[in-house]
Amino acid sequence: MTVMMEEEVTPPFDFDWKTLAEKVILFSLDYERFPYEAEVNLILTDNDSIREINRLHRDMDRPTDVLSFPMLNFASAGDFTGIEEGLEDNFNPDTGEVVLGDIVISVPKVLEQAEAYGHTEEREFAFLIVHSVLHLLGYDHVTPEDAAFMENKQKDILKRMNILRGG
């Protein structure tokens, strides 16, 4: 697995965010039984930058905590059949890894939401990554049913990793 990381801002975290990001991405992919080696881009930015990205790509002129840009289209979430059919488009020819997409996280939102929800910055950061990886794998939360399904997966992944709320 390759996680390419870019810091547009220097995160003031008191934990090793790069190691955590890799662990959470890998665990989430394993949890979903993703059958390929994967490549993910992770970008840490500020509220102004994520607001602009949100405006350009989602027509929402406000900052948000995380944005996901999947590179694959799935017939249904978590169904990885057919990936090999797009061999040239879906795999990095240099590494053989499936290019899953980009995760963009607002560092100020991580700090703000950790405080607002009463848990650690580490937990909030991990949660946003799990949430985004599930989006990269085709999950969404448009309907209440989809939202509940995705929330249960997020909670289970974090629980299995022992990254719990409030701590």
PDB file of N, CA, C and O in Angstrom, residues 112-144:
ATOM      1  N   GLU A 112     -11.109  21.568  15.910  1.00  0.00           N
ATOM      2  CA  GLU A 112     -12.399  22.113  16.347  1.00  0.00           C
ATOM      3  C   GLU A 112     -13.376  20.996  16.714  1.00  0.00           C
ATOM      4  O   GLU A 112     -14.040  21.056  17.755  1.00  0.00           O
ATOM      5  N   GLN A 113     -13.481  19.972  15.866  1.00  0.00           N
ATOM      6  CA  GLN A 113     -14.454  18.910  16.104  1.00  0.00           C
ATOM      7  C   GLN A 113     -14.041  18.002  17.253  1.00  0.00           C
ATOM      8  O   GLN A 113     -14.895  17.527  18.002  1.00  0.00           O
ATOM      9  N   ALA A 114     -12.753  17.778  17.433  1.00  0.00           N
ATOM     10  CA  ALA A 114     -12.305  16.976  18.572  1.00  0.00           C
ATOM     11  C   ALA A 114     -12.749  17.644  19.873  1.00  0.00           C
ATOM     12  O   ALA A 114     -13.275  16.983  20.771  1.00  0.00           O
ATOM     13  N   GLU A 115     -12.565  18.946  19.930  1.00  0.00           N
ATOM     14  CA  GLU A 115     -12.991  19.671  21.132  1.00  0.00           C
ATOM     15  C   GLU A 115     -14.501  19.668  21.280  1.00  0.00           C
ATOM     16  O   GLU A 115     -15.033  19.411  22.361  1.00  0.00           O
ATOM     17  N   ALA A 116     -15.214  19.917  20.195  1.00  0.00           N
ATOM     18  CA  ALA A 116     -16.676  19.981  20.237  1.00  0.00           C
ATOM     19  C   ALA A 116     -17.292  18.638  20.631  1.00  0.00           C
ATOM     20  O   ALA A 116     -18.296  18.596  21.355  1.00  0.00           O
ATOM     21  N   TYR A 117     -16.695  17.526  20.159  1.00  0.00           N
ATOM     22  CA  TYR A 117     -17.260  16.205  20.431  1.00  0.00           C
ATOM     23  C   TYR A 117     -16.674  15.556  21.678  1.00  0.00           C
ATOM     24  O   TYR A 117     -17.065  14.455  22.050  1.00  0.00           O
ATOM     25  N   GLY A 118     -15.712  16.222  22.302  1.00  0.00           N
ATOM     26  CA  GLY A 118     -15.158  15.724  23.563  1.00  0.00           C
ATOM     27  C   GLY A 118     -14.284  14.499  23.429  1.00  0.00           C
ATOM     28  O   GLY A 118     -14.278  13.637  24.305  1.00  0.00           O
ATOM     29  N   HIS A 119     -13.567  14.391  22.315  1.00  0.00           N
ATOM     30  CA  HIS A 119     -12.608  13.306  22.208  1.00  0.00           C
ATOM     31  C   HIS A 119     -11.282  13.834  21.666  1.00  0.00           C
ATOM     32  O   HIS A 119     -11.140  15.020  21.406  1.00  0.00           O
ATOM     33  N   THR A 120     -10.326  12.950  21.525  1.00  0.00           N
ATOM     34  CA  THR A 120      -8.976  13.380  21.157  1.00  0.00           C
ATOM     35  C   THR A 120      -8.898  13.771  19.685  1.00  0.00           C
ATOM     36  O   THR A 120      -9.707  13.338  18.855  1.00  0.00           O
ATOM     37  N   GLU A 121      -7.885  14.546  19.385  1.00  0.00           N
ATOM     38  CA  GLU A 121      -7.606  14.902  17.993  1.00  0.00           C
ATOM     39  C   GLU A 121      -7.262  13.643  17.204  1.00  0.00           C
ATOM     40  O   GLU A 121      -7.632  13.511  16.036  1.00  0.00           O
ATOM     41  N   GLU A 122      -6.574  12.727  17.848  1.00  0.00           N
ATOM     42  CA  GLU A 122      -6.212  11.465  17.208  1.00  0.00           C
ATOM     43  C   GLU A 122      -7.462  10.695  16.776  1.00  0.00           C
ATOM     44  O   GLU A 122      -7.542  10.181  15.670  1.00  0.00           O
ATOM     45  N   ARG A 123      -8.461  10.638  17.657  1.00  0.00           N
ATOM     46  CA  ARG A 123      -9.703   9.928  17.340  1.00  0.00           C
ATOM     47  C   ARG A 123     -10.431  10.626  16.196  1.00  0.00           C
ATOM     48  O   ARG A 123     -10.934   9.978  15.277  1.00  0.00           O
ATOM     49  N   GLU A 124     -10.502  11.935  16.221  1.00  0.00           N
ATOM     50  CA  GLU A 124     -11.196  12.675  15.166  1.00  0.00           C
ATOM     51  C   GLU A 124     -10.500  12.488  13.822  1.00  0.00           C
ATOM     52  O   GLU A 124     -11.140  12.265  12.790  1.00  0.00           O
ATOM     53  N   PHE A 125      -9.188  12.564  13.823  1.00  0.00           N
ATOM     54  CA  PHE A 125      -8.396  12.364  12.611  1.00  0.00           C
ATOM     55  C   PHE A 125      -8.647  10.968  12.039  1.00  0.00           C
ATOM     56  O   PHE A 125      -8.900  10.797  10.843  1.00  0.00           O
ATOM     57  N   ALA A 126      -8.595   9.949  12.904  1.00  0.00           N
ATOM     58  CA  ALA A 126      -8.825   8.569  12.472  1.00  0.00           C
ATOM     59  C   ALA A 126     -10.237   8.401  11.927  1.00  0.00           C
ATOM     60  O   ALA A 126     -10.445   7.748  10.899  1.00  0.00           O
ATOM     61  N   PHE A 127     -11.211   8.989  12.605  1.00  0.00           N
ATOM     62  CA  PHE A 127     -12.599   8.906  12.145  1.00  0.00           C
ATOM     63  C   PHE A 127     -12.749   9.477  10.738  1.00  0.00           C
ATOM     64  O   PHE A 127     -13.384   8.871   9.871  1.00  0.00           O
ATOM     65  N   LEU A 128     -12.164  10.644  10.491  1.00  0.00           N
ATOM     66  CA  LEU A 128     -12.290  11.282   9.179  1.00  0.00           C
ATOM     67  C   LEU A 128     -11.635  10.428   8.090  1.00  0.00           C
ATOM     68  O   LEU A 128     -12.148  10.355   6.963  1.00  0.00           O
ATOM     69  N   ILE A 129     -10.549   9.766   8.419  1.00  0.00           N
ATOM     70  CA  ILE A 129      -9.899   8.894   7.440  1.00  0.00           C
ATOM     71  C   ILE A 129     -10.765   7.671   7.150  1.00  0.00           C
ATOM     72  O   ILE A 129     -10.976   7.310   5.986  1.00  0.00           O
ATOM     73  N   VAL A 130     -11.291   7.029   8.184  1.00  0.00           N
ATOM     74  CA  VAL A 130     -12.176   5.879   7.970  1.00  0.00           C
ATOM     75  C   VAL A 130     -13.360   6.295   7.093  1.00  0.00           C
ATOM     76  O   VAL A 130     -13.705   5.618   6.123  1.00  0.00           O
ATOM     77  N   HIS A 131     -13.973   7.402   7.452  1.00  0.00           N
ATOM     78  CA  HIS A 131     -15.120   7.922   6.702  1.00  0.00           C
ATOM     79  C   HIS A 131     -14.765   8.093   5.223  1.00  0.00           C
ATOM     80  O   HIS A 131     -15.494   7.654   4.328  1.00  0.00           O
ATOM     81  N   SER A 132     -13.621   8.687   4.977  1.00  0.00           N
ATOM     82  CA  SER A 132     -13.201   8.963   3.617  1.00  0.00           C
ATOM     83  C   SER A 132     -12.832   7.692   2.856  1.00  0.00           C
ATOM     84  O   SER A 132     -13.182   7.548   1.674  1.00  0.00           O
ATOM     85  N   VAL A 133     -12.156   6.750   3.501  1.00  0.00           N
ATOM     86  CA  VAL A 133     -11.818   5.492   2.837  1.00  0.00           C
ATOM     87  C   VAL A 133     -13.099   4.769   2.408  1.00  0.00           C
ATOM     88  O   VAL A 133     -13.170   4.232   1.299  1.00  0.00           O
ATOM     89  N   LEU A 134     -14.108   4.784   3.265  1.00  0.00           N
ATOM     90  CA  LEU A 134     -15.376   4.153   2.877  1.00  0.00           C
ATOM     91  C   LEU A 134     -15.975   4.834   1.646  1.00  0.00           C
ATOM     92  O   LEU A 134     -16.505   4.165   0.760  1.00  0.00           O
ATOM     93  N   HIS A 135     -15.854   6.152   1.568  1.00  0.00           N
ATOM     94  CA  HIS A 135     -16.293   6.849   0.348  1.00  0.00           C
ATOM     95  C   HIS A 135     -15.480   6.382  -0.862  1.00  0.00           C
ATOM     96  O   HIS A 135     -16.036   6.175  -1.941  1.00  0.00           O
ATOM     97  N   LEU A 136     -14.176   6.232  -0.688  1.00  0.00           N
ATOM     98  CA  LEU A 136     -13.326   5.782  -1.796  1.00  0.00           C
ATOM     99  C   LEU A 136     -13.717   4.384  -2.270  1.00  0.00           C
ATOM    100  O   LEU A 136     -13.464   4.022  -3.419  1.00  0.00           O
ATOM    101  N   LEU A 137     -14.345   3.617  -1.392  1.00  0.00           N
ATOM    102  CA  LEU A 137     -14.780   2.263  -1.731  1.00  0.00           C
ATOM    103  C   LEU A 137     -16.237   2.209  -2.178  1.00  0.00           C
ATOM    104  O   LEU A 137     -16.810   1.120  -2.301  1.00  0.00           O
ATOM    105  N   GLY A 138     -16.831   3.383  -2.402  1.00  0.00           N
ATOM    106  CA  GLY A 138     -18.172   3.426  -2.976  1.00  0.00           C
ATOM    107  C   GLY A 138     -19.317   3.655  -2.014  1.00  0.00           C
ATOM    108  O   GLY A 138     -20.470   3.752  -2.431  1.00  0.00           O
ATOM    109  N   TYR A 139     -19.034   3.739  -0.726  1.00  0.00           N
ATOM    110  CA  TYR A 139     -20.107   3.969   0.249  1.00  0.00           C
ATOM    111  C   TYR A 139     -20.489   5.441   0.266  1.00  0.00           C
ATOM    112  O   TYR A 139     -19.669   6.310  -0.006  1.00  0.00           O
ATOM    113  N   ASP A 140     -21.749   5.697   0.622  1.00  0.00           N
ATOM    114  CA  ASP A 140     -22.214   7.068   0.737  1.00  0.00           C
ATOM    115  C   ASP A 140     -23.271   7.142   1.831  1.00  0.00           C
ATOM    116  O   ASP A 140     -23.680   6.119   2.377  1.00  0.00           O
ATOM    117  N   HIS A 141     -23.723   8.358   2.115  1.00  0.00           N
ATOM    118  CA  HIS A 141     -24.699   8.556   3.180  1.00  0.00           C
ATOM    119  C   HIS A 141     -25.806   9.496   2.717  1.00  0.00           C
ATOM    120  O   HIS A 141     -26.263  10.354   3.466  1.00  0.00           O
ATOM    121  N   VAL A 142     -26.249   9.292   1.480  1.00  0.00           N
ATOM    122  CA  VAL A 142     -27.295  10.139   0.904  1.00  0.00           C
ATOM    123  C   VAL A 142     -28.648   9.827   1.535  1.00  0.00           C
ATOM    124  O   VAL A 142     -29.372  10.723   1.938  1.00  0.00           O
ATOM    125  N   THR A 143     -28.983   8.537   1.650  1.00  0.00           N
ATOM    126  CA  THR A 143     -30.251   8.148   2.271  1.00  0.00           C
ATOM    127  C   THR A 143     -30.011   7.834   3.745  1.00  0.00           C
ATOM    128  O   THR A 143     -28.882   7.497   4.137  1.00  0.00           O
ATOM    129  N   PRO A 144     -31.052   7.909   4.564  1.00  0.00           N
ATOM    130  CA  PRO A 144     -30.889   7.546   5.984  1.00  0.00           C
ATOM    131  C   PRO A 144     -30.385   6.107   6.168  1.00  0.00           C
ATOM    132  O   PRO A 144     -29.588   5.846   7.067  1.00  0.00           O
TER     133      PRO A 144
END
